[in-house]
CSV table of C-alpha atoms in Angstrom, one decimal:
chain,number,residue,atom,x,y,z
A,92,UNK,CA,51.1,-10.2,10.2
A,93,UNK,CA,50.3,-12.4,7.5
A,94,UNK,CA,49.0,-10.7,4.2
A,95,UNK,CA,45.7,-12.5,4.3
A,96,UNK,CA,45.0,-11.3,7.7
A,97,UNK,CA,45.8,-8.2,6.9
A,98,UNK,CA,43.2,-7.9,3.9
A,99,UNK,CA,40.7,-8.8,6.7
A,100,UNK,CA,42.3,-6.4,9.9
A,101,UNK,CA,42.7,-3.5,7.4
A,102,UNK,CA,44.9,-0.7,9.0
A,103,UNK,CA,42.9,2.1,7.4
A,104,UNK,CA,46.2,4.5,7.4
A,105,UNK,CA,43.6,6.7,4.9
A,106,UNK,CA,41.6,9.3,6.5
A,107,UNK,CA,38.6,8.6,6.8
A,108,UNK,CA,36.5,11.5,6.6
A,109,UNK,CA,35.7,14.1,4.3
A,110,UNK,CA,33.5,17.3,4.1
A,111,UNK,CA,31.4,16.3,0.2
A,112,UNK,CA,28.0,17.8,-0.6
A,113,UNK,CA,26.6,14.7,0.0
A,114,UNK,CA,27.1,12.6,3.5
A,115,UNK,CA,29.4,9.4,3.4
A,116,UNK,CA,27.2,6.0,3.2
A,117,UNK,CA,27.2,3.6,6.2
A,118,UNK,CA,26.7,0.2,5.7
A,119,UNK,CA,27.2,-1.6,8.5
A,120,UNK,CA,25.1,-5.3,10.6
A,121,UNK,CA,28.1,-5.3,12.8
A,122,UNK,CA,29.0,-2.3,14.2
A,123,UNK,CA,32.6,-2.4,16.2
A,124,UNK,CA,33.1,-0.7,20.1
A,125,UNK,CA,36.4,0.8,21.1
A,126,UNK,CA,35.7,-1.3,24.3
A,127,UNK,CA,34.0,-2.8,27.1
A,128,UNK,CA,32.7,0.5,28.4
A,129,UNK,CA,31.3,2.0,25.2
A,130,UNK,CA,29.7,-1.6,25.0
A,131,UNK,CA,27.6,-1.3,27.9
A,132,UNK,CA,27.3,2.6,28.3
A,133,UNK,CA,25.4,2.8,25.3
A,134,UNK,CA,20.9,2.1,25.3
A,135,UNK,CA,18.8,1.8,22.9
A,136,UNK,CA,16.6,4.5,24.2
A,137,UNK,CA,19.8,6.8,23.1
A,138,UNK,CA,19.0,9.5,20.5
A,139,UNK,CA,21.6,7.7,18.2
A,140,UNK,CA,22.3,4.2,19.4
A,141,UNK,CA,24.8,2.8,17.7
A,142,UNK,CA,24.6,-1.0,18.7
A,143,UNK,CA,23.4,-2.4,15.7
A,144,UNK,CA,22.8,-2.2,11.8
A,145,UNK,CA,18.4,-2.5,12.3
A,146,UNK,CA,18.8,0.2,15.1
A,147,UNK,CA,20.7,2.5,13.5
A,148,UNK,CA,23.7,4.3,11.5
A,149,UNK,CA,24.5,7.9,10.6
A,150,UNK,CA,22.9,7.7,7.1
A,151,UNK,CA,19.7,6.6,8.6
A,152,UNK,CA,19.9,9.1,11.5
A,153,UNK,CA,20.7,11.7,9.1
A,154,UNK,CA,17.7,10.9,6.9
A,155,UNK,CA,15.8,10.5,9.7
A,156,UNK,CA,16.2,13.6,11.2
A,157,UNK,CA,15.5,15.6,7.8
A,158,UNK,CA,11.9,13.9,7.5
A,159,UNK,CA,11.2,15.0,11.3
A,160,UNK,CA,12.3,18.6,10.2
A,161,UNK,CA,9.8,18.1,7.1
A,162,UNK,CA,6.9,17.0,8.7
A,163,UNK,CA,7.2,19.7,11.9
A,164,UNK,CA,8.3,17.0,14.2
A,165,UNK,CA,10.9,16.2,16.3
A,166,UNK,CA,11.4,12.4,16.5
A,167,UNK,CA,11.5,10.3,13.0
A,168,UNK,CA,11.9,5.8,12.9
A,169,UNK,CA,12.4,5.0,9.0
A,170,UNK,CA,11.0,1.6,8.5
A,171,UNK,CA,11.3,-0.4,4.8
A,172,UNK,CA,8.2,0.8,3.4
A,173,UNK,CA,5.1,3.2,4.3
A,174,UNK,CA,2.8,0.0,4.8
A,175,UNK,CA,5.6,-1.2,7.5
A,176,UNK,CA,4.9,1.9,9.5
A,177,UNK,CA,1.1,1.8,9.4
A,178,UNK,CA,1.6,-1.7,11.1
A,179,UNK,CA,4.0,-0.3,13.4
A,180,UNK,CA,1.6,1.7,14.6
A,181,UNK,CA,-0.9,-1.0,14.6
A,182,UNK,CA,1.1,-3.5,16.4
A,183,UNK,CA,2.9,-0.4,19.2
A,184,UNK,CA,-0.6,1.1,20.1
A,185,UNK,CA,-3.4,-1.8,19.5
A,186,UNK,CA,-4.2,-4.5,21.6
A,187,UNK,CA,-6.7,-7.0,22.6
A,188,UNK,CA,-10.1,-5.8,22.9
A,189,UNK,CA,-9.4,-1.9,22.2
A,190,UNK,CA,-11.0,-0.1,19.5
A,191,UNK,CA,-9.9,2.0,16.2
A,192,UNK,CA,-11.9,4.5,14.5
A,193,UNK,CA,-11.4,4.4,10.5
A,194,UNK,CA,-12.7,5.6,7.3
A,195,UNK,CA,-13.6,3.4,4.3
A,196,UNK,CA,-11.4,5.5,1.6
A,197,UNK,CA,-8.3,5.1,3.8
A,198,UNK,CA,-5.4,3.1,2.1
A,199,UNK,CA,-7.0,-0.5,2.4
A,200,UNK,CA,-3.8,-2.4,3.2
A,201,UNK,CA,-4.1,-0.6,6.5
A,202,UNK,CA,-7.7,-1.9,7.0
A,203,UNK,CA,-6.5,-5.0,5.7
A,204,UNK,CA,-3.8,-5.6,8.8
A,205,UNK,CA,-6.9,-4.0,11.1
A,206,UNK,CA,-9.3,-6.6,10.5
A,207,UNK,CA,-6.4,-9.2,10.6
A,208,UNK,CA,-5.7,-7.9,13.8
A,209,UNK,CA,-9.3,-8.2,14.8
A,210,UNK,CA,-9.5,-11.8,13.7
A,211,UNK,CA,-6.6,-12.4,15.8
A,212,UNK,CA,-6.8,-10.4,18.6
A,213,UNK,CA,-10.5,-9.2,18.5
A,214,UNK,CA,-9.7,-5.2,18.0
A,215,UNK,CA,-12.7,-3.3,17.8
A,216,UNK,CA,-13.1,-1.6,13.9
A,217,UNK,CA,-15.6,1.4,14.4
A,218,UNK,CA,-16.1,3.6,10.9
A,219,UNK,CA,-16.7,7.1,10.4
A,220,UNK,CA,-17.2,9.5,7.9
A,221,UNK,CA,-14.2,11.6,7.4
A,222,UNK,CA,-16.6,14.8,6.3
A,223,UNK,CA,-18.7,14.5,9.4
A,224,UNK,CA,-16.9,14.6,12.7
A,225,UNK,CA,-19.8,14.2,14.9
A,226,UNK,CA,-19.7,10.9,13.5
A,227,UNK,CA,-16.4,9.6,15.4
A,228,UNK,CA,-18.2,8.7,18.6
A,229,UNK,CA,-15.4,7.1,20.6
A,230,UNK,CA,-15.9,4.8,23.7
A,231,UNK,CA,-13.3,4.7,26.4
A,232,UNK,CA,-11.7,1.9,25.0
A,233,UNK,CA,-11.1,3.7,22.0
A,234,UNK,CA,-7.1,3.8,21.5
A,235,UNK,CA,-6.7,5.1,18.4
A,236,UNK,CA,-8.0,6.7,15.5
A,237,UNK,CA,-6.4,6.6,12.0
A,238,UNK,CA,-6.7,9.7,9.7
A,239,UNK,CA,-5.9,10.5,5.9
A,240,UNK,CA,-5.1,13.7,3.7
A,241,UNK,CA,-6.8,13.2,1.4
A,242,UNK,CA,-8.4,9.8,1.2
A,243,UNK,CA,-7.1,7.1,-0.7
A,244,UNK,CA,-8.6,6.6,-4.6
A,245,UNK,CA,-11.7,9.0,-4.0
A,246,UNK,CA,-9.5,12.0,-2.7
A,247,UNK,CA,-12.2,13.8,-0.2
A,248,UNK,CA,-10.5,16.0,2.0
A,249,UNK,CA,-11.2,15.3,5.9
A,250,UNK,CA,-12.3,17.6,8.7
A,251,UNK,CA,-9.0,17.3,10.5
A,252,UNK,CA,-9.9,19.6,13.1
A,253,UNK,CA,-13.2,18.4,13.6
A,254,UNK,CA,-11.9,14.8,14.3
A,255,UNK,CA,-8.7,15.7,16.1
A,256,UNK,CA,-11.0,18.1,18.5
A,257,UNK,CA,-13.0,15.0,19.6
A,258,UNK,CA,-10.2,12.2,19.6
A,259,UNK,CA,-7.9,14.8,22.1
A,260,UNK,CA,-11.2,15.3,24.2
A,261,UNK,CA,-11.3,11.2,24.3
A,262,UNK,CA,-7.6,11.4,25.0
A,263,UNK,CA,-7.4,9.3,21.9
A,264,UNK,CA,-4.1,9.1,19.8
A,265,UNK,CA,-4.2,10.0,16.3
A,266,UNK,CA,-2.4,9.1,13.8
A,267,UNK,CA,-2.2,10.7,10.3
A,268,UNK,CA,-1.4,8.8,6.7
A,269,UNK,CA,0.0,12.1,5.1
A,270,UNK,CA,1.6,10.5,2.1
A,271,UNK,CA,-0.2,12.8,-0.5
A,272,UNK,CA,0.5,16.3,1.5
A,273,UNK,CA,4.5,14.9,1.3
A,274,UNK,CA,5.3,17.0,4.7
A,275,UNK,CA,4.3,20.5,2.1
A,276,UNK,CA,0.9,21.0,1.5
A,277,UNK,CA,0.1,21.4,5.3
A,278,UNK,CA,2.1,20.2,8.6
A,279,UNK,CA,0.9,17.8,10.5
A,280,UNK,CA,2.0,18.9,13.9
A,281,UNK,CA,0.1,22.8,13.4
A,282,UNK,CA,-3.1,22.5,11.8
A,283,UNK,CA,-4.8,25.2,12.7
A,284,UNK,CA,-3.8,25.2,15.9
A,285,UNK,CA,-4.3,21.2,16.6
A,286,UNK,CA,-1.9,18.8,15.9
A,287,UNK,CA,-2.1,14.9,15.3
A,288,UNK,CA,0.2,12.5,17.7
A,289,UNK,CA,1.8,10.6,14.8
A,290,UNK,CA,2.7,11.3,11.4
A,291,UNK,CA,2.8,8.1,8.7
A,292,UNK,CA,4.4,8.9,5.2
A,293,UNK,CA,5.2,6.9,2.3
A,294,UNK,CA,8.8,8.3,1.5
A,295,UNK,CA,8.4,5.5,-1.5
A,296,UNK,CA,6.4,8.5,-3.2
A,297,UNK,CA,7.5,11.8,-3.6
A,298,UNK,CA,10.5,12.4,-1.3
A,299,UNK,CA,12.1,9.1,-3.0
A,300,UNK,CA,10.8,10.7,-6.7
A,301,UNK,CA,12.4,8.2,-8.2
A,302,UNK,CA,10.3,5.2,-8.4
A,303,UNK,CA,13.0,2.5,-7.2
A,304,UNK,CA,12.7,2.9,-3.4
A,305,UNK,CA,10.8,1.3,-0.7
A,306,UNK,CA,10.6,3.0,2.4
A,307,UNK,CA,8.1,4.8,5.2
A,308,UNK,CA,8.8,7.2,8.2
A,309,UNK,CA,6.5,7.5,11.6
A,310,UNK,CA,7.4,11.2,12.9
A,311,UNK,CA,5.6,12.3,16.6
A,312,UNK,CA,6.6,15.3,18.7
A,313,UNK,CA,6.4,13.2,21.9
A,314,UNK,CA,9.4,11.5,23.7
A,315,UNK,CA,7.4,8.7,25.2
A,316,UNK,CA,5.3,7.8,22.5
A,317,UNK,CA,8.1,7.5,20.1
A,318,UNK,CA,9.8,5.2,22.4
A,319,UNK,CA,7.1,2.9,22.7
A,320,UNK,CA,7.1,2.7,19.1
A,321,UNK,CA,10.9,2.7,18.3
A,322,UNK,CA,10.5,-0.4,21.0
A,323,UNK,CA,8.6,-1.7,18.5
A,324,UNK,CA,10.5,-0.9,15.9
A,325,UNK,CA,13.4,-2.9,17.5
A,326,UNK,CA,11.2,-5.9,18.1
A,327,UNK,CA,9.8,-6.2,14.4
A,328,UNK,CA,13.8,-5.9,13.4
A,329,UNK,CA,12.6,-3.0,11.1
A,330,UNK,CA,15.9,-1.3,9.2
A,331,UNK,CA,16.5,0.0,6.3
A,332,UNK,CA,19.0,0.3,3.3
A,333,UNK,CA,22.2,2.8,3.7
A,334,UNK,CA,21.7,3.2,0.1
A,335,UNK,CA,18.1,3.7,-0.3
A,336,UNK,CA,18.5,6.2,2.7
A,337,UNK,CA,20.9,7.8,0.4
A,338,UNK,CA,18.9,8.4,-2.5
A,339,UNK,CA,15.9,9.6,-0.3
A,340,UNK,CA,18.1,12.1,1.3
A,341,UNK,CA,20.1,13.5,-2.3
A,342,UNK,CA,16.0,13.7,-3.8
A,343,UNK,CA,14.9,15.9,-1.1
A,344,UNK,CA,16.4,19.5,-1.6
A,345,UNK,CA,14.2,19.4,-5.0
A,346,UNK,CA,11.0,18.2,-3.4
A,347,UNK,CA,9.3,21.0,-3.2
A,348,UNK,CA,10.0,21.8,-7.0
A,349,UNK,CA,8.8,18.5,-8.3
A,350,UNK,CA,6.0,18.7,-5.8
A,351,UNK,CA,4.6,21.9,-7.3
A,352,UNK,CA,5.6,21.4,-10.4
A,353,UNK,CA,3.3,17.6,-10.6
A,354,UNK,CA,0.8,19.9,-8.7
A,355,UNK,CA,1.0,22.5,-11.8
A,356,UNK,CA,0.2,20.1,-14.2
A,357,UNK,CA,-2.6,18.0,-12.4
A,358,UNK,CA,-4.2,21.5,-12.4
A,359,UNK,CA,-4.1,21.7,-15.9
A,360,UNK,CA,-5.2,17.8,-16.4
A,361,UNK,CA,-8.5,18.8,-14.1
A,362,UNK,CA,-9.2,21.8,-15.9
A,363,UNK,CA,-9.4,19.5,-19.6
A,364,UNK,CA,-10.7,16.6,-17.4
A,365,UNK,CA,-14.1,18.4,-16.3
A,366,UNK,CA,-15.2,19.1,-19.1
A,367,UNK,CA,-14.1,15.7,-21.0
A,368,UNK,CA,-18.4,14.2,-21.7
A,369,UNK,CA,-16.6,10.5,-20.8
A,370,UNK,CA,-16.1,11.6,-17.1
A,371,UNK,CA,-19.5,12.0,-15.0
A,372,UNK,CA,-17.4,13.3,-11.9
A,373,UNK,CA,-13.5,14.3,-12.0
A,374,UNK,CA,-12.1,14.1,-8.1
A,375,UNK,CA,-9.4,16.1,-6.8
A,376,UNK,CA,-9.7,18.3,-3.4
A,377,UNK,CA,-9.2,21.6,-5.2
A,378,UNK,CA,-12.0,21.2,-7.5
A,379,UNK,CA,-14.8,22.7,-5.8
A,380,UNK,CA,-17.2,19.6,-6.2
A,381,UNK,CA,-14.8,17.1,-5.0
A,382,UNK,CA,-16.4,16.4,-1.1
A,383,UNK,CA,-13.7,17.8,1.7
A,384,UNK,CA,-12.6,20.6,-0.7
A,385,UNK,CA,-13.5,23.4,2.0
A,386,UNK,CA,-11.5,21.6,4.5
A,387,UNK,CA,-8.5,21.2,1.8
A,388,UNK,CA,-8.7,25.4,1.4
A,389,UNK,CA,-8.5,25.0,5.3
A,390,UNK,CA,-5.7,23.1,5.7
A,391,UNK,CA,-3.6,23.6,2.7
A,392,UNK,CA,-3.8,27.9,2.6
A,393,UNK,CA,-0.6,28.0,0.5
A,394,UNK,CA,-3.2,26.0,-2.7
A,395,UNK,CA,-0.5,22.6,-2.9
A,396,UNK,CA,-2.1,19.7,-3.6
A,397,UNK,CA,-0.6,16.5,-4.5
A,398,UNK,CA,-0.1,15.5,-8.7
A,399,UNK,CA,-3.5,12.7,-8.4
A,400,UNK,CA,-6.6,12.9,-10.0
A,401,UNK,CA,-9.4,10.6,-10.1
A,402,UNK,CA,-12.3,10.6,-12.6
A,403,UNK,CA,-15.1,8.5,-12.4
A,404,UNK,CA,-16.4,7.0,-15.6
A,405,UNK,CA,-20.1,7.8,-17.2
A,406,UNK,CA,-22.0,5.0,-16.0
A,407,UNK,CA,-22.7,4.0,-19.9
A,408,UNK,CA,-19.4,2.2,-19.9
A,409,UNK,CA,-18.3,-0.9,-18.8
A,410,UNK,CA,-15.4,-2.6,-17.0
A,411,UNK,CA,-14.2,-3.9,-20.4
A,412,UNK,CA,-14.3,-0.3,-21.8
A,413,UNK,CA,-12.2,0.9,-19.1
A,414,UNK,CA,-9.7,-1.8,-19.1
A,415,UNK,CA,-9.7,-1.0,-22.8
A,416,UNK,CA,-8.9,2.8,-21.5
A,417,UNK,CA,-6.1,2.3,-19.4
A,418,UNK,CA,-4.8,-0.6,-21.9
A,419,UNK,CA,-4.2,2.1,-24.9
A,420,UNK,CA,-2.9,4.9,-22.8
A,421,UNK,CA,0.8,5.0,-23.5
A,422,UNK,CA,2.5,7.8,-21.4
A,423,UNK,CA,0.6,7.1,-18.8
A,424,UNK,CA,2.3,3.7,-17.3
A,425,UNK,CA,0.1,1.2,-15.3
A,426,UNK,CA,1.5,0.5,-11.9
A,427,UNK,CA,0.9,1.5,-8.0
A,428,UNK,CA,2.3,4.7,-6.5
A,429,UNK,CA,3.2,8.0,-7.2
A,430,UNK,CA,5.5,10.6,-7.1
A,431,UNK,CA,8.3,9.6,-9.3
A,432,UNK,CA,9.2,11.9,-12.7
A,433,UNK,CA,7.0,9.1,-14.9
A,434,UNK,CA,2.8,9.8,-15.2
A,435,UNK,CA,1.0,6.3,-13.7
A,436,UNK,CA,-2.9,5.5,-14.2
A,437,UNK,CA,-4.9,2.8,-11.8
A,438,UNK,CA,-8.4,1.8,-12.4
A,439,UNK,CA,-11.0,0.6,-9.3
A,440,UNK,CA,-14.1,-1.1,-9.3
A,441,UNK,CA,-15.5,0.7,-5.6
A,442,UNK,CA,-18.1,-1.8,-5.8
A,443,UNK,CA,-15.5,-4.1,-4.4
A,444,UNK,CA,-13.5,-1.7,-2.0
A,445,UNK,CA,-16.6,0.1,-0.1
A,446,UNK,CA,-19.1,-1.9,1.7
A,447,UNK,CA,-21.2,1.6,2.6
A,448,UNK,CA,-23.4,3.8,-0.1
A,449,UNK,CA,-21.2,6.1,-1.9
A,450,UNK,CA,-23.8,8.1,-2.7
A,451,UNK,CA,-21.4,11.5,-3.7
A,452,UNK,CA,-20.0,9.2,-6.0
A,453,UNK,CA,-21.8,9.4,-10.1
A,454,UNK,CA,-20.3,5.5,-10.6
A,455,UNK,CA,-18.6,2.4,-9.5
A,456,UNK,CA,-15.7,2.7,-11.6
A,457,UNK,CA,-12.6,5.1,-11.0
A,458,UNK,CA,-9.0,5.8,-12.6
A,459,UNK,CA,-7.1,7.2,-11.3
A,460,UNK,CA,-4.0,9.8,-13.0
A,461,UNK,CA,-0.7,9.8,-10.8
A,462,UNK,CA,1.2,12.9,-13.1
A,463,UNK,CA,4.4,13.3,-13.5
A,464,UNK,CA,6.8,15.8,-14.7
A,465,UNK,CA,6.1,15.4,-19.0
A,466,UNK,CA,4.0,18.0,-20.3
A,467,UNK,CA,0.4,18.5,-19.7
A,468,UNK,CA,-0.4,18.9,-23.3
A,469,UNK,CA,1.2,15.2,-24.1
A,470,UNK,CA,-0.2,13.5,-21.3
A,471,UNK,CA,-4.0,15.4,-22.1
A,472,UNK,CA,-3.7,14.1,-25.9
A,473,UNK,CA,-2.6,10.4,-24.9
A,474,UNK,CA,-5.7,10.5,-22.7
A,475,UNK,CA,-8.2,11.6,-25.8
A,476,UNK,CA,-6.5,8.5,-28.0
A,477,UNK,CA,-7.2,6.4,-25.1
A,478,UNK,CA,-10.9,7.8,-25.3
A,479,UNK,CA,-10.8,7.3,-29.0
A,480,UNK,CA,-10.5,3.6,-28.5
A,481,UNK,CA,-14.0,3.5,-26.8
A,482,UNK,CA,-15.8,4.8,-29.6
A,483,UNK,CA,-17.9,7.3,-28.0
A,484,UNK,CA,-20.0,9.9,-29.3
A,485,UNK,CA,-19.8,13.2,-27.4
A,486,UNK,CA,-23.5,13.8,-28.0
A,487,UNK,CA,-24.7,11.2,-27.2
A,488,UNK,CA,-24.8,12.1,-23.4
């Protein structure tokens, strides 16, 4: 055999497996049968189909698996980022003229691809208040209804049972966002003795941890469901990295540590923060004023609670002083996201995000703190320079 062929046809006389801490990485488009028979015998509706790069290899069957154990599930489809499995669960379960309950602090991209799907395909947006149940009124052509621990920016705490109690009474599927509960501060699948059909998490946040990784998980406990989505799945040509599966899976064993620990030192950031005069209203579900907090103590017995805080500014300051904020803060880094070692701080004009009153809210602007893992004391004083910078007088409210 000629040399150059056999750089291509490699023998592989090595062995080719090992027993190492940390599982072998697959990457793989084409993946090679030992024949005709394997060929046809195998379905995509297998457990682990191995066909095809998008539908599968054993790093991403490995991860998946480990998220499904994390969330309480038992079937997990890894798609490239958490916004890709909100729309696979849009696109699977939606269709023309049905309708979807949501809330108005829900992560807007979401809404954003709801009311793109009503343009298209006339989908039926209904909204409810996540605090009130008795305000999700479905209709039979209610399909789905979208929920989110705890809500996006303004962090009130939903009545899950409440709202699962009257979406399984509708026979209504429900979907959970439970990026900021990270598969820890409660399970999805036993809430008090309920459970939501689909989990939707961000692993971009804290199981990545690292800030370099896009990638989102759906997890449900039903067969049939999770094959109309991993249909779905197949059809959108959804995959993701071998490598980026391999850093989510080496982060995992210490999620729980850096989850409590950037719970830890929010704690300590909302103790300074209430009683900081630029703040009219500091939101976060374990301080008792935040709105949902006694469905939080519900949910989340064991006290986690994700590393975000919001604080909304004293109405005596403007947009430019909070720009000015955010712009001399310098531990705190301004970008998207959370979870990863590194503090983050976002600002929001609500005026501009909620169409309905917000009347438990003190003000229209909001930033919000994403803490890391650097201590509380450093991150508290770069937060009083950045107040320094606005000139206020503390006695003056």
């Amino acid at each position: 055999m000629d040399k150059h062929t056999q750089l291509i046809c490699d023998p592989r006389q090595v062995p080719m497996q090992i027993n190492s801490l940390q599982p072998p990485v697959y990457h793989a488009s084409t993946i090679v049968f030992d024949n005709t028979k394997a060929l046809f015998q195998r379905h995509w509706r297998d457990r682990y189909d191995y066909s095809y790069g998008t539908h599968g290899t054993p790093t991403t069957y490995l991860l998946a698996d480990q998220i499904a154990r994390l969330e309480g599930g038992k079937y997990a489809l890894l798609t490239p980022s958490g916004l890709a499995a909100i729309v696979l669960v849009n696109t699977a379960l939606l269709g023309q003229g049905d309708e979807v309950w949501v809330t108005e602090n829900m992560y807007s991209p979401n809404l954003e691809h709801l009311y793109e799907l009503q343009k298209r395909y006339g989908v039926v947006i209904k909204i409810y208040n996540p605090l009130d149940a008795t305000s999700f009124q479905p209709t039979a052509a209610c399909k789905l209804l979208w929920l989110e621990a705890a809500g996006s920016v303004t962090l009130e705490f939903p009545d899950l049972q409440g709202l699962i109690n009257i979406a399984k009474k509708h026979h209504v599927c429900v979907a959970l966002d439970s990026t900021w509960g990270a598969g820890l501060a409660y399970s999805p699948f036993d809430l008090n003795g309920v459970s939501v059909d689909i989990c939707v998490h961000a692993l971009t946040k804290y199981p990545s941890g690292g800030g370099d990784v896009l990638m989102g998980s759906i997890v449900t406990n039903d067969e049939t469901l999770h094959t109309k989505l991993r249909r779905m799945h197949t059809l959108l040509g959804f995959s993701v990295s071998g490598d980026d599966c391999a850093r989510v899976y080496r982060s995992l064993p210490s999620l729980a540590l850096r989850y409590d620990k950037q719970s830890k030192n929010a704690i300590e950031l909302l103790t300074y923060l209430k009683h900081e005069p630029a703040f009219a209203q500091v939101l976060h579900p374990a301080n008792p004023d935040t709105l949902g907090h006694q469905f939080w103590q519900q949910n989340c017995p064991n006290g986690r609670s994700a590393g975000l805080v919001s604080v909304v500014f004293d109405k005596r300051y403007s947009w430019t002083d909070i720009c000015r904020f955010c712009d001399t803060l310098q531990i705190f880094k301004l970008g998207f996201s959370w979870g990863s070692a590194t503090s983050l701080v976002m600002l929001y004009d609500l005026s501009k995000m909620r169409t309905l009153p917000q009347a438990h809210l003190c003000g229209r602007y909001v930033v919000r703190f994403c803490i890391g893992l650097e201590s509380p004391k450093d991150l508290i004083d770069d937060i009083k320079t950045a107040l320094g910078s606005l000139n206020y007088d503390e006695k003056s409210k």
